[in-house]
Amino acid sequence: MACIGAFASVVYASHSWGEYHWARTGNPFVLKVGKNVSVAWGSHLATAADNWSASEVLDATVVPGQTNPKNCRAVNGRVEVCDSKYGNTGWLGIAQVWVSGSHITQGTVKLNNTYFNTGKYNTPAWRQFVMCQEVGHTFGLDHQDEVFDNQNLGTCMDYTNDPDGAVKGQIGNLVPNTHDFEELAAIYGHNDASGILSAGTDAASGAEIGLDNPAEWGKEVRKASDGRGSAYHRDIGHGKGVFTFVIWAQ
Ligand SMILES: [Zn+2]
Ligand SMILES: [Zn+2]
């Protein structure tokens, strides 16, 4: 419980979530991002990986996927990005990040076509915004702002109802901004003794939890301005857990 309290106080000071990071022996490190997405999402994944790789500390490299997009089971030491019709789950996109101690061991991004196939969300701007944000969470970044209808900050890590800025004539939230790169430089400012750590069998069993279902996400650790949860933590024992970051469909 003390750990959760510390987490809550840290996130307001910065937008990492408790300094969780991938273990690596130096920068830039290569993070494999598995492509398990359909044609409609391919260019958005490529763009997001390119944008984030402008960071001096990491290279997000898109590689062939190793999971079934329908369940998007996590793969040790990698991020798997998936799209599917996950149903009326309430969420537009989620990022799920497995941690062991302070280190990230694996991650998944799920994009829910049940909502992206509707008129409101079936736009390049909504797709790019959500892809960029969910991939960003898998590096250890939190949201910069969680109010949907205030002015855009120019980063995909800022909740918005106006992803490309066209509605209000403002800057778009389609790419990372300077502050995101500063935050990455801070949380990856040290070297670890080893490369990317194994999630192990405990975390693998965590992948069998029904992680599409918000009821399985565990304790709400962050709340957005609309009163809905924005981040959750499920303890899976042995110092391990799964964080879920969510963008709800409106
Ligand atoms: Zn470390
Ligand atoms: Zn998010």
Short mmCIF file of C-alpha atoms and ligand atoms in Angstrom, two decimals:
data_model
loop_
_atom_site.label_atom_id
_atom_site.label_comp_id
_atom_site.label_asym_id
_atom_site.label_seq_id
_atom_site.Cartn_x
_atom_site.Cartn_y
_atom_site.Cartn_z
CA MET A 1 0.00 0.00 0.00
CA ALA A 2 2.86 2.38 0.79
CA CYS A 3 4.04 1.87 -2.74
CA ILE A 4 0.73 3.09 -4.18
CA GLY A 5 0.83 6.21 -1.99
CA ALA A 6 4.33 7.07 -3.17
CA PHE A 7 3.19 6.56 -6.73
CA ALA A 8 0.31 8.99 -6.31
CA SER A 9 2.55 11.76 -5.01
CA VAL A 10 5.14 11.32 -7.74
CA VAL A 11 2.86 11.57 -10.73
CA TYR A 12 1.88 15.17 -10.06
CA ALA A 13 5.51 16.26 -10.08
CA SER A 14 6.33 14.63 -13.38
CA HIS A 15 4.64 12.43 -15.88
CA SER A 16 6.56 9.25 -15.41
CA TRP A 17 4.70 6.88 -13.11
CA GLY A 18 7.11 6.10 -10.33
CA GLU A 19 10.23 5.89 -12.49
CA TYR A 20 9.35 2.52 -14.00
CA HIS A 21 11.63 1.85 -16.97
CA TRP A 22 13.07 -0.88 -19.15
CA ALA A 23 16.37 -2.25 -17.86
CA ARG A 24 19.23 -1.64 -20.28
CA THR A 25 22.99 -1.22 -20.07
CA GLY A 26 23.18 1.98 -22.12
CA ASN A 27 21.36 4.44 -24.35
CA PRO A 28 19.93 4.50 -26.87
CA PHE A 29 18.37 1.11 -26.29
CA VAL A 30 16.35 -0.79 -28.87
CA LEU A 31 12.81 -1.67 -27.91
CA LYS A 32 11.07 -4.12 -30.21
CA VAL A 33 7.51 -3.07 -31.02
CA GLY A 34 5.57 -5.97 -32.52
CA LYS A 35 3.19 -5.11 -35.35
CA ASN A 36 -0.09 -7.02 -34.94
CA VAL A 37 -2.25 -4.40 -36.60
CA SER A 38 -4.45 -4.25 -39.68
CA VAL A 39 -3.84 -2.05 -42.72
CA ALA A 40 -5.84 0.85 -41.27
CA TRP A 41 -3.35 1.12 -38.41
CA GLY A 42 -0.03 0.32 -40.06
CA SER A 43 1.02 3.84 -40.99
CA HIS A 44 -0.04 5.15 -37.58
CA LEU A 45 2.17 2.64 -35.83
CA ALA A 46 5.11 3.44 -38.11
CA THR A 47 4.66 7.17 -37.52
CA ALA A 48 4.37 6.81 -33.75
CA ALA A 49 7.50 4.63 -33.57
CA ASP A 50 9.42 7.16 -35.70
CA ASN A 51 8.22 10.07 -33.60
CA TRP A 52 9.18 8.46 -30.30
CA SER A 53 12.54 7.32 -31.67
CA ALA A 54 13.54 10.98 -31.94
CA SER A 55 14.31 10.52 -28.24
CA GLU A 56 18.04 10.26 -27.59
CA VAL A 57 17.52 7.37 -25.17
CA LEU A 58 15.48 4.87 -27.16
CA ASP A 59 14.87 3.43 -30.58
CA ALA A 60 11.40 1.95 -30.95
CA THR A 61 11.83 -0.55 -33.76
CA VAL A 62 8.74 -2.01 -35.45
CA VAL A 63 9.15 -5.76 -35.95
CA PRO A 64 6.78 -8.55 -37.02
CA GLY A 65 4.22 -9.26 -34.29
CA GLN A 66 4.28 -12.38 -32.13
CA THR A 67 0.77 -12.42 -30.75
CA ASN A 68 -2.83 -12.92 -31.78
CA PRO A 69 -4.42 -9.47 -32.01
CA LYS A 70 -7.70 -10.75 -30.55
CA ASN A 71 -6.12 -11.46 -27.16
CA CYS A 72 -2.85 -9.57 -27.67
CA ARG A 73 -1.01 -11.69 -25.15
CA ALA A 74 2.16 -10.02 -23.91
CA VAL A 75 5.56 -11.26 -25.08
CA ASN A 76 8.60 -11.15 -22.82
CA GLY A 77 10.89 -8.19 -23.36
CA ARG A 78 8.78 -6.55 -26.06
CA VAL A 79 5.80 -4.36 -26.77
CA GLU A 80 3.02 -5.88 -28.87
CA VAL A 81 0.61 -3.48 -30.61
CA CYS A 82 -2.79 -4.88 -31.62
CA ASP A 83 -6.13 -3.83 -33.03
CA SER A 84 -9.37 -5.76 -33.01
CA LYS A 85 -13.07 -5.38 -32.32
CA TYR A 86 -12.72 -5.86 -28.58
CA GLY A 87 -16.43 -5.08 -28.10
CA ASN A 88 -18.32 -2.55 -26.02
CA THR A 89 -15.70 -2.50 -23.30
CA GLY A 90 -15.95 1.26 -22.83
CA TRP A 91 -12.33 1.86 -23.81
CA LEU A 92 -11.01 3.25 -27.05
CA GLY A 93 -7.40 2.32 -26.39
CA ILE A 94 -5.37 0.82 -23.57
CA ALA A 95 -1.73 0.28 -22.79
CA GLN A 96 -0.83 -2.49 -20.36
CA VAL A 97 2.62 -2.58 -18.86
CA TRP A 98 4.08 -5.39 -16.76
CA VAL A 99 6.59 -4.43 -14.12
CA SER A 100 8.93 -6.38 -11.86
CA GLY A 101 10.29 -4.20 -9.11
CA SER A 102 11.03 -0.89 -10.85
CA HIS A 103 11.58 -2.43 -14.26
CA ILE A 104 9.22 -2.84 -17.19
CA THR A 105 9.34 -6.35 -18.61
CA GLN A 106 6.69 -6.37 -21.35
CA GLY A 107 3.83 -4.30 -22.69
CA THR A 108 0.80 -4.35 -24.93
CA VAL A 109 -1.26 -1.74 -26.75
CA LYS A 110 -4.84 -2.51 -27.78
CA LEU A 111 -6.86 -0.31 -30.14
CA ASN A 112 -10.58 -1.03 -30.06
CA ASN A 113 -12.07 -1.07 -33.55
CA THR A 114 -15.56 -1.40 -32.08
CA TYR A 115 -15.25 2.36 -31.50
CA PHE A 116 -12.71 3.28 -34.17
CA ASN A 117 -15.14 2.01 -36.80
CA THR A 118 -17.66 4.66 -35.73
CA GLY A 119 -17.92 8.11 -37.31
CA LYS A 120 -16.56 10.01 -34.32
CA TYR A 121 -13.30 8.08 -34.07
CA ASN A 122 -12.67 6.85 -37.60
CA THR A 123 -10.29 9.68 -38.48
CA PRO A 124 -6.52 9.78 -39.02
CA ALA A 125 -6.21 12.27 -36.15
CA TRP A 126 -7.97 10.11 -33.56
CA ARG A 127 -6.03 7.05 -34.66
CA GLN A 128 -2.65 8.82 -34.49
CA PHE A 129 -3.38 10.47 -31.13
CA VAL A 130 -4.39 7.23 -29.44
CA MET A 131 -1.60 5.17 -31.03
CA CYS A 132 1.05 7.71 -30.01
CA GLN A 133 -0.22 7.95 -26.44
CA GLU A 134 -0.57 4.23 -25.79
CA VAL A 135 2.87 3.47 -27.22
CA GLY A 136 4.26 6.29 -25.07
CA HIS A 137 2.94 4.64 -21.92
CA THR A 138 4.93 1.50 -22.66
CA PHE A 139 8.17 3.47 -22.22
CA GLY A 140 7.19 4.57 -18.68
CA LEU A 141 5.40 7.84 -19.44
CA ASP A 142 2.16 9.00 -17.85
CA HIS A 143 -0.27 11.65 -19.14
CA GLN A 144 0.82 15.30 -19.07
CA ASP A 145 -2.79 16.44 -18.64
CA GLU A 146 -6.07 14.58 -18.10
CA VAL A 147 -8.67 17.24 -18.99
CA PHE A 148 -10.29 16.52 -22.34
CA ASP A 149 -11.64 19.98 -23.21
CA ASN A 150 -8.85 22.35 -22.18
CA GLN A 151 -6.18 23.74 -24.51
CA ASN A 152 -3.96 21.18 -26.21
CA LEU A 153 -0.37 21.01 -24.99
CA GLY A 154 0.95 19.77 -28.33
CA THR A 155 1.68 16.28 -27.05
CA CYS A 156 -0.15 13.02 -27.57
CA MET A 157 0.26 12.43 -23.82
CA ASP A 158 -2.42 15.11 -23.20
CA TYR A 159 -6.09 14.02 -23.21
CA THR A 160 -8.09 15.94 -25.83
CA ASN A 161 -11.37 16.06 -27.72
CA ASP A 162 -9.59 17.82 -30.61
CA PRO A 163 -6.64 15.58 -31.57
CA ASP A 164 -5.43 17.52 -34.62
CA GLY A 165 -6.49 20.92 -33.24
CA ALA A 166 -8.80 21.56 -36.21
CA VAL A 167 -11.98 21.99 -34.14
CA LYS A 168 -10.67 24.84 -31.99
CA GLY A 169 -7.87 26.08 -34.25
CA GLN A 170 -5.14 25.02 -31.85
CA ILE A 171 -1.98 22.94 -31.84
CA GLY A 172 -2.55 19.22 -32.43
CA ASN A 173 -1.82 16.45 -29.93
CA LEU A 174 -0.50 13.94 -32.46
CA VAL A 175 3.18 13.71 -31.54
CA PRO A 176 5.41 13.79 -28.44
CA ASN A 177 6.66 17.20 -27.32
CA THR A 178 9.92 18.42 -25.82
CA HIS A 179 8.73 17.73 -22.30
CA ASP A 180 8.13 14.06 -23.14
CA PHE A 181 11.70 13.74 -24.39
CA GLU A 182 13.02 15.48 -21.26
CA GLU A 183 11.05 13.06 -19.13
CA LEU A 184 12.42 10.07 -21.03
CA ALA A 185 15.96 11.42 -20.61
CA ALA A 186 15.34 11.68 -16.86
CA ILE A 187 13.91 8.20 -16.30
CA TYR A 188 16.57 6.63 -18.53
CA GLY A 189 19.37 8.79 -17.11
CA HIS A 190 21.13 5.85 -15.45
CA ASN A 191 22.46 2.56 -16.79
CA ASP A 192 21.36 -0.79 -15.39
CA ALA A 193 23.57 -3.81 -14.80
CA SER A 194 21.63 -5.91 -17.28
CA GLY A 195 19.59 -5.65 -20.41
CA ILE A 196 15.83 -6.09 -20.62
CA LEU A 197 14.63 -8.35 -17.82
CA SER A 198 12.38 -11.36 -18.12
CA ALA A 199 8.78 -11.07 -17.07
CA GLY A 200 8.96 -14.68 -15.87
CA THR A 201 6.16 -17.11 -15.51
CA ASP A 202 4.29 -15.09 -12.88
CA ALA A 203 3.81 -12.22 -15.28
CA ALA A 204 2.98 -14.62 -18.06
CA SER A 205 0.14 -15.92 -15.93
CA GLY A 206 -0.93 -12.33 -15.48
CA ALA A 207 -1.39 -12.19 -19.22
CA GLU A 208 -4.14 -14.78 -18.84
CA ILE A 209 -6.23 -12.44 -16.71
CA GLY A 210 -9.15 -11.06 -18.72
CA LEU A 211 -7.34 -7.80 -19.33
CA ASP A 212 -9.92 -6.44 -21.78
CA ASN A 213 -12.30 -6.16 -18.85
CA PRO A 214 -11.93 -3.03 -16.66
CA ALA A 215 -13.11 -5.09 -13.67
CA GLU A 216 -9.84 -7.06 -13.95
CA TRP A 217 -7.51 -4.06 -14.00
CA GLY A 218 -7.13 -3.85 -10.22
CA LYS A 219 -6.91 -0.71 -8.12
CA GLU A 220 -7.58 2.68 -9.69
CA VAL A 221 -4.42 4.73 -9.15
CA ARG A 222 -5.28 7.82 -11.20
CA LYS A 223 -8.50 9.67 -11.93
CA ALA A 224 -9.09 12.06 -14.83
CA SER A 225 -10.97 15.37 -14.58
CA ASP A 226 -14.19 13.68 -15.69
CA GLY A 227 -14.06 11.42 -12.63
CA ARG A 228 -13.19 8.28 -14.55
CA GLY A 229 -10.09 6.25 -13.84
CA SER A 230 -7.10 6.86 -16.09
CA ALA A 231 -4.62 4.34 -14.67
CA TYR A 232 -4.95 1.09 -12.74
CA HIS A 233 -2.63 -1.32 -11.01
CA ARG A 234 -3.17 -5.04 -10.58
CA ASP A 235 -0.82 -6.78 -8.17
CA ILE A 236 0.15 -10.19 -9.51
CA GLY A 237 2.43 -11.10 -6.62
CA HIS A 238 6.18 -11.57 -6.21
CA GLY A 239 6.82 -7.85 -6.59
CA LYS A 240 5.16 -7.85 -9.99
CA GLY A 241 2.15 -6.08 -11.36
CA VAL A 242 0.30 -4.87 -14.44
CA PHE A 243 -0.50 -1.21 -14.99
CA THR A 244 -3.35 -0.32 -17.35
CA PHE A 245 -3.62 3.15 -18.92
CA VAL A 246 -6.89 3.93 -20.63
CA ILE A 247 -8.55 6.36 -23.00
CA TRP A 248 -12.29 5.83 -22.58
CA ALA A 249 -14.65 6.22 -25.52
CA GLN A 250 -16.89 9.23 -24.86
ZN ZN B 1 17.19 0.87 -13.93
ZN ZN B 2 -3.17 7.26 -21.66
#
